[in-house]
mmCIF file of C-alpha atoms in Angstrom:
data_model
loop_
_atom_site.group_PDB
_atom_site.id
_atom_site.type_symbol
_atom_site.label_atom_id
_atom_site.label_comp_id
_atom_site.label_asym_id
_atom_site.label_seq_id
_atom_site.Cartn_x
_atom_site.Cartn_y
_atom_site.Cartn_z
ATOM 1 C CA UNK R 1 -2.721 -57.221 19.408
ATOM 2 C CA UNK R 2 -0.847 -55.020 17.339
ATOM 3 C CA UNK R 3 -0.228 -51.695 18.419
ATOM 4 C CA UNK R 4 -1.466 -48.149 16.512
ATOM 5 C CA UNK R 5 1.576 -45.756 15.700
ATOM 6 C CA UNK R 6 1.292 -42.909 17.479
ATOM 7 C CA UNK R 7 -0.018 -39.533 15.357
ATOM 8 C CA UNK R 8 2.250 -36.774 15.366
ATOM 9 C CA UNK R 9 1.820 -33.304 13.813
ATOM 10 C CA UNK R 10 4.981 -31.924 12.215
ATOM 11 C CA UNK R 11 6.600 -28.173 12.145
ATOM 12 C CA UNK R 12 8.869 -26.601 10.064
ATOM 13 C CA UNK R 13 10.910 -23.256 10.091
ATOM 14 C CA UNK R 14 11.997 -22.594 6.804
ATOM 15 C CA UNK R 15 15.171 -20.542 5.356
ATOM 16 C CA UNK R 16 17.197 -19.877 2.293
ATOM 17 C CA UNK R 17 19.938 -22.695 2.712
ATOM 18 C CA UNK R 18 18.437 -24.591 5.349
ATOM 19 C CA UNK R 19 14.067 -26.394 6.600
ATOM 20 C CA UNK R 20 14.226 -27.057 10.683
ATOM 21 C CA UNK R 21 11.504 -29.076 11.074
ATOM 22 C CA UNK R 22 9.940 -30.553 14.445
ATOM 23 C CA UNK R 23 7.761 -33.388 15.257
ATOM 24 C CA UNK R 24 5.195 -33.155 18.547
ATOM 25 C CA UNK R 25 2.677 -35.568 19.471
ATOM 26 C CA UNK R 26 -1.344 -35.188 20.227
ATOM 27 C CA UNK R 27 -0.873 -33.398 23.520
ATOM 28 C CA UNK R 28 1.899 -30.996 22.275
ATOM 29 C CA UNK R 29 4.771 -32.757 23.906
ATOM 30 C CA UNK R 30 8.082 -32.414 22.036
ATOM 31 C CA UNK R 31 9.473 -35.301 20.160
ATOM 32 C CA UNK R 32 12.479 -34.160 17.778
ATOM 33 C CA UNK R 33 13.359 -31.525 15.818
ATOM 34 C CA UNK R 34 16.151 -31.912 13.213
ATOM 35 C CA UNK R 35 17.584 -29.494 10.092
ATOM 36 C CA UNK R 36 17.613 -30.181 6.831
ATOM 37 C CA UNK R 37 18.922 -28.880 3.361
ATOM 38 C CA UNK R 38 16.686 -27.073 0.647
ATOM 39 C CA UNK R 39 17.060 -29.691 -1.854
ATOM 40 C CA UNK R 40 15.122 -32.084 -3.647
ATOM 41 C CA UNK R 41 16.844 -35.070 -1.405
ATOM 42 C CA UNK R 42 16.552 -32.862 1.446
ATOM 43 C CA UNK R 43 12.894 -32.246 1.511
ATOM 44 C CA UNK R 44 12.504 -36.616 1.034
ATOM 45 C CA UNK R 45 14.759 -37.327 3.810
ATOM 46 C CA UNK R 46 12.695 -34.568 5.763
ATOM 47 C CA UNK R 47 9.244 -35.751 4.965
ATOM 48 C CA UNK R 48 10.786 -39.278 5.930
ATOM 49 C CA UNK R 49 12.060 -38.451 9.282
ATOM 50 C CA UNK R 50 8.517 -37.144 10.253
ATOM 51 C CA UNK R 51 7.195 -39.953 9.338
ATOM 52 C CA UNK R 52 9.388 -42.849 11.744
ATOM 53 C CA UNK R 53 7.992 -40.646 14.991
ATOM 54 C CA UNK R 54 4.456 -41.779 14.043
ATOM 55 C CA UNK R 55 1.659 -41.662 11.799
ATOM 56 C CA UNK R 56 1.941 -37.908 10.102
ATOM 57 C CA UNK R 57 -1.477 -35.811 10.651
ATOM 58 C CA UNK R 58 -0.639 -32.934 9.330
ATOM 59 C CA UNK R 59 2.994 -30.398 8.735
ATOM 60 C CA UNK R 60 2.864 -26.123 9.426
ATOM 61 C CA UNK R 61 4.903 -24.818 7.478
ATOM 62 C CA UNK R 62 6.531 -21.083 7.667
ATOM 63 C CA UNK R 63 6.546 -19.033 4.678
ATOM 64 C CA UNK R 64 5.036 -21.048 2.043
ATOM 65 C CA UNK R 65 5.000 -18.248 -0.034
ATOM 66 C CA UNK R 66 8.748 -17.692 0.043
ATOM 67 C CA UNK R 67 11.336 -20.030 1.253
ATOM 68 C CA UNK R 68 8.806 -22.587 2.055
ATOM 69 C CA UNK R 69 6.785 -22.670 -1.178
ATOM 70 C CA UNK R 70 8.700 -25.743 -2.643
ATOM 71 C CA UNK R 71 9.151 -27.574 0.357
ATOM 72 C CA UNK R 72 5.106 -27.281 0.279
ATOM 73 C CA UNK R 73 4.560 -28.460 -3.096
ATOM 74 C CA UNK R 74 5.961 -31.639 -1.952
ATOM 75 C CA UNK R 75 4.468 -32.475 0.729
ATOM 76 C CA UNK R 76 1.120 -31.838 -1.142
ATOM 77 C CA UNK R 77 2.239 -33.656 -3.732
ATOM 78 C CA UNK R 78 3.350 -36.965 -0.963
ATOM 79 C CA UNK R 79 -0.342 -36.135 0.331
ATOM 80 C CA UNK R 80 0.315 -34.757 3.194
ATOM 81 C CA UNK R 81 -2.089 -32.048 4.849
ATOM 82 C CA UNK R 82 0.162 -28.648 5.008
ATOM 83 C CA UNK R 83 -0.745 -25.711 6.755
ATOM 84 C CA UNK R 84 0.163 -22.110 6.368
ATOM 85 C CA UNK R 85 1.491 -21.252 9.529
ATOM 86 C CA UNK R 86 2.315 -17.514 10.702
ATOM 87 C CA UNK R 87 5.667 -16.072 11.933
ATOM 88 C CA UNK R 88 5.117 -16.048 15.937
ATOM 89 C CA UNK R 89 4.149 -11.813 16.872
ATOM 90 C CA UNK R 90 6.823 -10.237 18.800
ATOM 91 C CA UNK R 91 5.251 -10.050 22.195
ATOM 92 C CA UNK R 92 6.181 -14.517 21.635
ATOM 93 C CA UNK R 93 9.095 -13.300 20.582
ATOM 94 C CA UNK R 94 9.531 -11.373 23.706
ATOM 95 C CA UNK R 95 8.347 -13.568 26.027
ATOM 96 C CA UNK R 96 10.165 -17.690 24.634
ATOM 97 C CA UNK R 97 13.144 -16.072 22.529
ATOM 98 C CA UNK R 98 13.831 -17.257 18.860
ATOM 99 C CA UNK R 99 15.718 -20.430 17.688
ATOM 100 C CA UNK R 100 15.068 -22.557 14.953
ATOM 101 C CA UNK R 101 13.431 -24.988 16.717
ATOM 102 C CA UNK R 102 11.623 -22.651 18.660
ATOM 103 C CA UNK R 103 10.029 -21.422 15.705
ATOM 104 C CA UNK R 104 9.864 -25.107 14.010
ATOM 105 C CA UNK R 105 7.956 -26.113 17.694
ATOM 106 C CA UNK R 106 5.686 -23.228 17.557
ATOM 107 C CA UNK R 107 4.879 -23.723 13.695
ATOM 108 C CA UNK R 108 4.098 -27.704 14.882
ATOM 109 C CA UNK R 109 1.940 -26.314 17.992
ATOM 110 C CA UNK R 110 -0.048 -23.558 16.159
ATOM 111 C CA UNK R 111 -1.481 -26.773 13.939
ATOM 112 C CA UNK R 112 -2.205 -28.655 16.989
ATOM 113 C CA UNK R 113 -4.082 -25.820 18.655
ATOM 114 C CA UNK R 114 -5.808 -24.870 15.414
ATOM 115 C CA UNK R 115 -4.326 -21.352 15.743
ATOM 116 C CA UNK R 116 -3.289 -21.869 11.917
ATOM 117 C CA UNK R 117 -5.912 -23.585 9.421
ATOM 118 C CA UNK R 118 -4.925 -21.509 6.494
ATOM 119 C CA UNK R 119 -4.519 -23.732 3.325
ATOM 120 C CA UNK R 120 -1.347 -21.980 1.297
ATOM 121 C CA UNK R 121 -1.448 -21.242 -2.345
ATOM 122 C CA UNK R 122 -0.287 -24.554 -4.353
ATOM 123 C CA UNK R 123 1.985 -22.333 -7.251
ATOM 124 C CA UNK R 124 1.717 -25.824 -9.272
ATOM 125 C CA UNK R 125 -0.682 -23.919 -12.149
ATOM 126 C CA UNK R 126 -1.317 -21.343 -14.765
ATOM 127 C CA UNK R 127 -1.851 -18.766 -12.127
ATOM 128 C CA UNK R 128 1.595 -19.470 -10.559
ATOM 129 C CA UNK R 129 2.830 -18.404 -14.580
ATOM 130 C CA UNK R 130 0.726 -15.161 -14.652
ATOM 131 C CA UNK R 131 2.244 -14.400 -10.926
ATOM 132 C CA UNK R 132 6.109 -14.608 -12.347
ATOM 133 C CA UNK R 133 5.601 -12.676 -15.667
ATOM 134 C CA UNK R 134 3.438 -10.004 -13.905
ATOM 135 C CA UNK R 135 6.436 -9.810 -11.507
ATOM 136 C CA UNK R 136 8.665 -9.201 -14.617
ATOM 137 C CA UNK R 137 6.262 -6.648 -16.040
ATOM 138 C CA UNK R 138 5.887 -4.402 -12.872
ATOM 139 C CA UNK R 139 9.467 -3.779 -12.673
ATOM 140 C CA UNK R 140 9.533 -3.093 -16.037
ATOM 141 C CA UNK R 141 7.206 -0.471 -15.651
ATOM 142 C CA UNK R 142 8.348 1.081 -12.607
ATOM 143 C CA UNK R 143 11.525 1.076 -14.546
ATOM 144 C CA UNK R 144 10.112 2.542 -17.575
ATOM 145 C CA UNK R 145 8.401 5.898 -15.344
ATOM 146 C CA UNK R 146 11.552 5.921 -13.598
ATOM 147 C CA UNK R 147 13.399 6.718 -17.255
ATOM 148 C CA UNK R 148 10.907 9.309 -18.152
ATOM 149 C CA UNK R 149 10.715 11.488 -14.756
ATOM 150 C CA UNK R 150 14.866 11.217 -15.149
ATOM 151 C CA UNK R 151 14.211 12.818 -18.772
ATOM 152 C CA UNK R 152 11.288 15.034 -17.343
ATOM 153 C CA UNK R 153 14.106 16.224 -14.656
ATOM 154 C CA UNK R 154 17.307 16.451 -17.395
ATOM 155 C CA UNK R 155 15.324 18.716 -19.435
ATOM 156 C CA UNK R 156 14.607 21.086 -17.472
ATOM 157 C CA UNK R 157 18.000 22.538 -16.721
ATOM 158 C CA UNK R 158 19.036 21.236 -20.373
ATOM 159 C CA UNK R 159 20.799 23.867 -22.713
ATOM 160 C CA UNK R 160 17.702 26.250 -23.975
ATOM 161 C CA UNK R 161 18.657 24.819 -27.701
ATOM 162 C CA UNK R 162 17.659 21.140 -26.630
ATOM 163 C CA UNK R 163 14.700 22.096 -24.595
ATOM 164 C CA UNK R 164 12.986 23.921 -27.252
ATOM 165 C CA UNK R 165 13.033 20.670 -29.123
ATOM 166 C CA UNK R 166 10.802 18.754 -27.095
ATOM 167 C CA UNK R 167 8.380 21.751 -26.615
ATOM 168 C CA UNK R 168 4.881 20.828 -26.818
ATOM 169 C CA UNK R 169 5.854 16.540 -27.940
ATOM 170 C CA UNK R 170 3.353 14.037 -26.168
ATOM 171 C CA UNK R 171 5.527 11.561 -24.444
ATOM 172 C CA UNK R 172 5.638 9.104 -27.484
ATOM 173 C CA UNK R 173 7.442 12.025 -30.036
ATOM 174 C CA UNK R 174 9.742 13.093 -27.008
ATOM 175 C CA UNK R 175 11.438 9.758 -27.054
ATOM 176 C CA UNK R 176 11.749 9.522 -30.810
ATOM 177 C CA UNK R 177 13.259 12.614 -30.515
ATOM 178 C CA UNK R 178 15.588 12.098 -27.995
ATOM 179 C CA UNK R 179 16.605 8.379 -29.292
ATOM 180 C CA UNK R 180 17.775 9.920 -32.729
ATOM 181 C CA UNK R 181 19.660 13.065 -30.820
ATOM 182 C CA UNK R 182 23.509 12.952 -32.312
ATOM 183 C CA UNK R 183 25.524 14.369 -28.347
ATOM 184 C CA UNK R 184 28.902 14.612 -30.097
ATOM 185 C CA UNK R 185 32.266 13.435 -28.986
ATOM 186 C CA UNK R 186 33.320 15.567 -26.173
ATOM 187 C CA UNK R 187 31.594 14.268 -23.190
ATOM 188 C CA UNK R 188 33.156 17.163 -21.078
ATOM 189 C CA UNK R 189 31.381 19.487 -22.291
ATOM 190 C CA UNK R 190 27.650 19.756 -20.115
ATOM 191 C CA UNK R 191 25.451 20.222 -23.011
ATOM 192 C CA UNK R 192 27.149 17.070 -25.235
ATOM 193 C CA UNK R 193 26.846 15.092 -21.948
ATOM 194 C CA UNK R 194 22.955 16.355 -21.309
ATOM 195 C CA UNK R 195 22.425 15.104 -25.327
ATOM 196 C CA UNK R 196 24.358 11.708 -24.217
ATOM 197 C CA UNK R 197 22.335 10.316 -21.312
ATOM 198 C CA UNK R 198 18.844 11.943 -22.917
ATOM 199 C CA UNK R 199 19.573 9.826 -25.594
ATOM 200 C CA UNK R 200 20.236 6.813 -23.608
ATOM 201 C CA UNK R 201 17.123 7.276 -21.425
ATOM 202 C CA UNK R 202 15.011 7.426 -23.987
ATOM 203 C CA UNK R 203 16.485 4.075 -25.837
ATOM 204 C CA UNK R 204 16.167 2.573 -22.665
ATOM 205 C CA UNK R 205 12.094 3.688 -22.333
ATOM 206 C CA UNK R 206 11.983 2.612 -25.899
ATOM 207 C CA UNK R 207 13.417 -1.365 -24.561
ATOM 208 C CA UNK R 208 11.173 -1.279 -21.505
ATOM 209 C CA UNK R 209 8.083 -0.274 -23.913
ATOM 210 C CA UNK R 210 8.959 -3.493 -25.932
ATOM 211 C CA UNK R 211 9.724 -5.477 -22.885
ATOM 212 C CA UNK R 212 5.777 -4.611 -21.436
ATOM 213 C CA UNK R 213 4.249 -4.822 -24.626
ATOM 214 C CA UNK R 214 5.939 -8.589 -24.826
ATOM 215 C CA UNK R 215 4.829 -9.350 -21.392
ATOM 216 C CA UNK R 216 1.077 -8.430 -22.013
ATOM 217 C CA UNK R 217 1.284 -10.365 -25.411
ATOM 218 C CA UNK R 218 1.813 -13.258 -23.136
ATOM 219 C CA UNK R 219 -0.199 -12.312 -20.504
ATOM 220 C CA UNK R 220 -3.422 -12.316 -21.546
ATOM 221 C CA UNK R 221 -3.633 -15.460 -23.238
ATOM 222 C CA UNK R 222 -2.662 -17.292 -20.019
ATOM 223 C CA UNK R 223 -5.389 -15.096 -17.878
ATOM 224 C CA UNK R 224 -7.982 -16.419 -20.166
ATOM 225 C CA UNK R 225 -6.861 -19.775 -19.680
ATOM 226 C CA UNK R 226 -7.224 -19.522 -15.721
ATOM 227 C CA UNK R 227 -10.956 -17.833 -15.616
ATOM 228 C CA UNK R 228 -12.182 -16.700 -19.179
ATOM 229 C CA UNK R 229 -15.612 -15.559 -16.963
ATOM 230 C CA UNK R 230 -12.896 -13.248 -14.448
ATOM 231 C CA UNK R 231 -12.851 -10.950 -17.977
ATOM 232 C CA UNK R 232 -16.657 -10.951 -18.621
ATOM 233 C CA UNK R 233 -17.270 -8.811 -15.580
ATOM 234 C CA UNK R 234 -17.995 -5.304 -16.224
ATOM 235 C CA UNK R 235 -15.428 -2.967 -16.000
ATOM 236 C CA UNK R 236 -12.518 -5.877 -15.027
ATOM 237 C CA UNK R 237 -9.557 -5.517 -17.755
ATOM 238 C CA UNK R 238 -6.455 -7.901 -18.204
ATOM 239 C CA UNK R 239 -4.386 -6.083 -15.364
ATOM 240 C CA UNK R 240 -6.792 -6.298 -13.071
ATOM 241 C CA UNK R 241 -7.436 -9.593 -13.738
ATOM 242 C CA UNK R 242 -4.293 -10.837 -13.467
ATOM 243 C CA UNK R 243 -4.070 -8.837 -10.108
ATOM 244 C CA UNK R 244 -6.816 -10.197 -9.023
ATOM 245 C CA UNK R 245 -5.852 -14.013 -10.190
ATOM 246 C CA UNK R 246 -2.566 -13.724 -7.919
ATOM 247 C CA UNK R 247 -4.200 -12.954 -5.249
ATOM 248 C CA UNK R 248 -6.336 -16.052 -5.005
ATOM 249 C CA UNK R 249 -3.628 -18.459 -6.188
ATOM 250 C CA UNK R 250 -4.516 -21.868 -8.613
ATOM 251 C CA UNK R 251 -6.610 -23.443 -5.875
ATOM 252 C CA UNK R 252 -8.972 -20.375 -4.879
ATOM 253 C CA UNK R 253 -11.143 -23.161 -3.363
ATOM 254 C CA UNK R 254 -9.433 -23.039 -0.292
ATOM 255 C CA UNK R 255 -10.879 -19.956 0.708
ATOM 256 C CA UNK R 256 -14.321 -20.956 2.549
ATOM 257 C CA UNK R 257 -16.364 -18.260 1.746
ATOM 258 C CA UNK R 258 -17.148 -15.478 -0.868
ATOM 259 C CA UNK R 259 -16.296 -13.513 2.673
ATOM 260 C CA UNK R 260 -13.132 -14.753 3.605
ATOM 261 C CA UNK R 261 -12.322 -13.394 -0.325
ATOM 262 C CA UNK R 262 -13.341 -10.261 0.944
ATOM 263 C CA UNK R 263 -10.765 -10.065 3.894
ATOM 264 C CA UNK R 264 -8.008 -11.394 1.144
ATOM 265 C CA UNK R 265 -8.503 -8.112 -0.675
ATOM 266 C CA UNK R 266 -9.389 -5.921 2.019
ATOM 267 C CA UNK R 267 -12.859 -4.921 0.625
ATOM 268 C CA UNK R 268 -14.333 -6.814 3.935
ATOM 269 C CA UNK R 269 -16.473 -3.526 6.056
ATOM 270 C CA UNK R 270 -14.823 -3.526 9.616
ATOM 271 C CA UNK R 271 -17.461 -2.012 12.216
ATOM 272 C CA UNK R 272 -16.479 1.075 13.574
ATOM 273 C CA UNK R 273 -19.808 2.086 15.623
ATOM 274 C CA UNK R 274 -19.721 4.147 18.745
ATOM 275 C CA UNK R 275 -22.629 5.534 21.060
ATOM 276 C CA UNK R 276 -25.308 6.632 19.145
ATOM 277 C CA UNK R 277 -22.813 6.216 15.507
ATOM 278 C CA UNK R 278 -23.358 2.868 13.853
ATOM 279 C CA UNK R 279 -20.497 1.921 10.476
ATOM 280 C CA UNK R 280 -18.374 0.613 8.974
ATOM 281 C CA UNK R 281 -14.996 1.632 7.682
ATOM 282 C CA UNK R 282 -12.790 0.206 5.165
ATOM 283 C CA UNK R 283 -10.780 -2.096 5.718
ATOM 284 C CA UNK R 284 -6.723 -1.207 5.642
ATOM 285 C CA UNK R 285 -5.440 -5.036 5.476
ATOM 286 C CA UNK R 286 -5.503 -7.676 3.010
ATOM 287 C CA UNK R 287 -3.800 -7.348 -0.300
ATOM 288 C CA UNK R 288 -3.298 -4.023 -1.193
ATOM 289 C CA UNK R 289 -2.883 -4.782 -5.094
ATOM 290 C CA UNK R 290 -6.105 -6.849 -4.904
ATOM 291 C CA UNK R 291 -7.620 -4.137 -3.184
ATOM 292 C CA UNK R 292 -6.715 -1.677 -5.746
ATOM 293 C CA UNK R 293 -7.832 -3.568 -8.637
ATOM 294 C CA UNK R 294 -11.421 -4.009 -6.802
ATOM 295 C CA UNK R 295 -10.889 0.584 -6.453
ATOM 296 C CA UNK R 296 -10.150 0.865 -10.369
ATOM 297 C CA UNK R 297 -12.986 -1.965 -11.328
ATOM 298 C CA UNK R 298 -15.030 0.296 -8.654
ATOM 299 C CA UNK R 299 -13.840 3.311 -10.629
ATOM 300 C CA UNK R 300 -14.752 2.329 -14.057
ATOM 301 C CA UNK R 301 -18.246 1.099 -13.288
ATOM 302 C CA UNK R 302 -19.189 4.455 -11.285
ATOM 303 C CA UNK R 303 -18.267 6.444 -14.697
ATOM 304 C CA UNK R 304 -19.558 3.478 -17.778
ATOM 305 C CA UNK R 305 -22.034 1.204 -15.874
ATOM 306 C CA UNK R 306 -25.898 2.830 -15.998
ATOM 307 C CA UNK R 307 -26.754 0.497 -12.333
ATOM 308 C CA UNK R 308 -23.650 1.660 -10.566
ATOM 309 C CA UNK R 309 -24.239 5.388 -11.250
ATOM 310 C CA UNK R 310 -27.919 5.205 -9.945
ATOM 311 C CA UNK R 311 -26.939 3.029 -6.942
ATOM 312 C CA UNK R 312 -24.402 5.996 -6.192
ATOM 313 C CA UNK R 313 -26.937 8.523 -6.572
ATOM 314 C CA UNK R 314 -29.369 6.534 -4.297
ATOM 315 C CA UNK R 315 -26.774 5.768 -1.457
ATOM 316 C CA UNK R 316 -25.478 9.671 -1.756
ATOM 317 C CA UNK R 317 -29.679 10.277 -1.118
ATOM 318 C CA UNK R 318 -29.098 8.621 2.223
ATOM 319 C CA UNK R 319 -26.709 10.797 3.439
ATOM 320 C CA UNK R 320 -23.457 7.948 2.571
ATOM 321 C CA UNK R 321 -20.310 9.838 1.818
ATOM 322 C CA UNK R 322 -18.514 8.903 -1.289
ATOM 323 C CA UNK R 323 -15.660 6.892 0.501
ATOM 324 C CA UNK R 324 -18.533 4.997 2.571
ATOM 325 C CA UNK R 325 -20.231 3.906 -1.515
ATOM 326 C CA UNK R 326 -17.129 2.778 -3.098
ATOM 327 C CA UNK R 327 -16.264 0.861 0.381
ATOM 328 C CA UNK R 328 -19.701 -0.769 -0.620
ATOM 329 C CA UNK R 329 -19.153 -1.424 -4.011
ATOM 330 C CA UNK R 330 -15.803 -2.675 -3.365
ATOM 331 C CA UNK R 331 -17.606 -5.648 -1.544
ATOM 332 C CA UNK R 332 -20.120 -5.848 -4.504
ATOM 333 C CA UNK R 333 -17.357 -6.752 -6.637
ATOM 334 C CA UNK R 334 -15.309 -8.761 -4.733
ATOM 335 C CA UNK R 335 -18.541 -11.116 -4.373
ATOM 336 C CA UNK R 336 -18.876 -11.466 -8.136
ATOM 337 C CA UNK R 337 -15.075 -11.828 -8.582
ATOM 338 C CA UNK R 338 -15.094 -14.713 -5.668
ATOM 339 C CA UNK R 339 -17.898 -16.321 -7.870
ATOM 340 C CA UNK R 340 -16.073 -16.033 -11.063
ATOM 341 C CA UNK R 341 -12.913 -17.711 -9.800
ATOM 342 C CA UNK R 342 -14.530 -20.196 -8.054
ATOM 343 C CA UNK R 343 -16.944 -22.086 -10.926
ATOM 344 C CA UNK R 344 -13.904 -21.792 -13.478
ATOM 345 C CA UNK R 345 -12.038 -24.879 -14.002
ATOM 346 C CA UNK R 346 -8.727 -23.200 -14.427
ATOM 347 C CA UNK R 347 -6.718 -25.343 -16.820
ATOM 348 C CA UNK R 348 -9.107 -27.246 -19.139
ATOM 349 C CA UNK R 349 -9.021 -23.940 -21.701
ATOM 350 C CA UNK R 350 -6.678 -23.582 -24.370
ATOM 351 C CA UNK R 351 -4.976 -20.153 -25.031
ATOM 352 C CA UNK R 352 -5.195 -18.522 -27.965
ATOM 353 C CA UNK R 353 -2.384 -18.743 -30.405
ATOM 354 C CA UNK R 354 -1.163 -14.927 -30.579
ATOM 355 C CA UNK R 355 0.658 -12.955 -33.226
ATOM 356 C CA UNK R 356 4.465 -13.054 -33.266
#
């Protein structure tokens, strides 16, 4: 009779350079652990090496949103079973010290104890898109107020000539008018200098308005693509959207419930009952930009939708405070989003061809 390999569960510890990975068996006792490079030949030969201690269950894996999100791709891709695995908290820290293999070990044993079950994001789809250009984009427009509060702050100890320029212009005529201003040769002199950088702050608001507008030209199309029905909600724009997209990666499947959704975006009610007090609060994890999109959907039905205004006025009857209803609502929406993303196939749509 022929024996059955043994099954193992693998670990890795990934870095920027460098993937430790570790291999224990079914009662947690330590095999091997071995380092390997962050290449395409690297990740084989890793994947490889797990595999001659035994038959391969399953591989934690540490940040595979960051330096492991490759590495994760593929082994998903080899079909392996990979689970997100979370750093160890420091009181482990503390208490067993921190090596690579340590962590690789840990990563391995969390698996094996069924500490970590998370699924991680696959970043293999249209989502994974949307996530990098809305990256571009937000920079972009942090950059872009960051140009206008420098103007906002030149101005106002400018040279009483220039200031009484931009008097009374919105923000769109205040950086024509400072993008056509003429400072003069002698940059010595404060007021040619003030002329100088206004003028280049406003040229560079006028590239970052370009930039954005660019980004949301591309945008959009690829959010309708992922979940066309994500837009047909009430009061859910393409920002949001795309916030909200992120958040729950290409395969939103592997989140079990419409209320394990909620705890991604913080919009799950955490009890907060004492004696004769019984509530809830809201909840101050999750992801904060999915929780803010849920706030501004929130926002725009309690001022435009007919049902949400009289559901605030009944709840505000029962004595709720106004935190307490959007808390509420916040939950309301996050249900109908989790449905929306969920019973959307998200690449069987084409995009729409957009104007040049």
């Amino acid at each position: 009779m022929t024996q059955e390999s043994p099954r193992v569960i693998g670990g890795v510890d990934s870095h920027g350079q460098t993937h430790h990975g570790a291999v224990i068996d079914q009662v947690g006792r330590h095999l091997a652990d071995k380092e390997f490079p962050t290449t395409t030949d690297g990740y084989r030969r890793l994947l490889e090496w797990m595999r001659s201690h035994g038959q391969l269950v399953a591989i934690g894996v540490e940040g595979t949103g960051a330096y492991g999100a490759e590495l994760a791709r593929v082994l998903t891709a080899s079909g392996i079973t990979v689970i997100e695995v979370d750093r160890p908290d420091r009181k482990t820290r503390r208490l067993k010290g921190k090596t690579d293999p340590i962590d690789a070990y840990a990563a391995a044993t969390a698996v094996l104890a069924e500490r970590a079950t998370g699924i991680p994001k696959s970043r293999d789809g249209v989502v994974e898109a949307i996530r990098a250009l809305r990256v571009t984009r937000t920079s972009a427009v942090k950059a872009r107020t960051q140009a206008i509060n420098q103007i906002h702050s030149l101005l106002v100890s400018a040279p009483a000539v220039l200031r009484e320029q931009t008097i009374g212009l919105n923000t769109a005529a205040l950086i024509t008018t400072l993008a056509r201003l003429r400072p003069g040769q002698d940059l010595a002199h404060p007021a040619t200098a003030t002329r100088a950088a206004l003028r280049l702050l406003a040229r560079r608001y006028q590239a970052l308005d370009t930039e954005i507008a660019e980004l949301d030209n591309a945008i959009a199309p690829l959010i309708l693509q992922a979940c066309p029905e994500l837009l047909e909600l009430r009061g859910v724009g393409t920002q949001t959207a795309g916030t909200l997209l992120v958040a729950a990666g290409d395969n939103p499947e592997r989140m079990r419930s419409e209320a394990a959704f909620a705890h991604l975006t913080g919009a799950a009610p955490i009890p907060a009952s004492s004696g004769r007090t019984d509530r809830h609060r809201l909840d101050r994890g999750g992801n904060r930009a999915a929780n803010n999109a849920l706030y501004t959907i929130v926002l725009v039905r309690m001022r435009h939708d007919e049902r949400t205004r009289a559901y605030v006025e009944r709840r505000t009857q029962e004595g709720l405070t106004k935190k307490d209803i959007i808390r509420c609502l916040k939950r309301y929406v996050a249900r109908e989003v989790y449905h929306a993303l969920t019973t959307t196939p998200t690449t069987q749509q084409t995009p729409p061809k957009t104007a040049a």
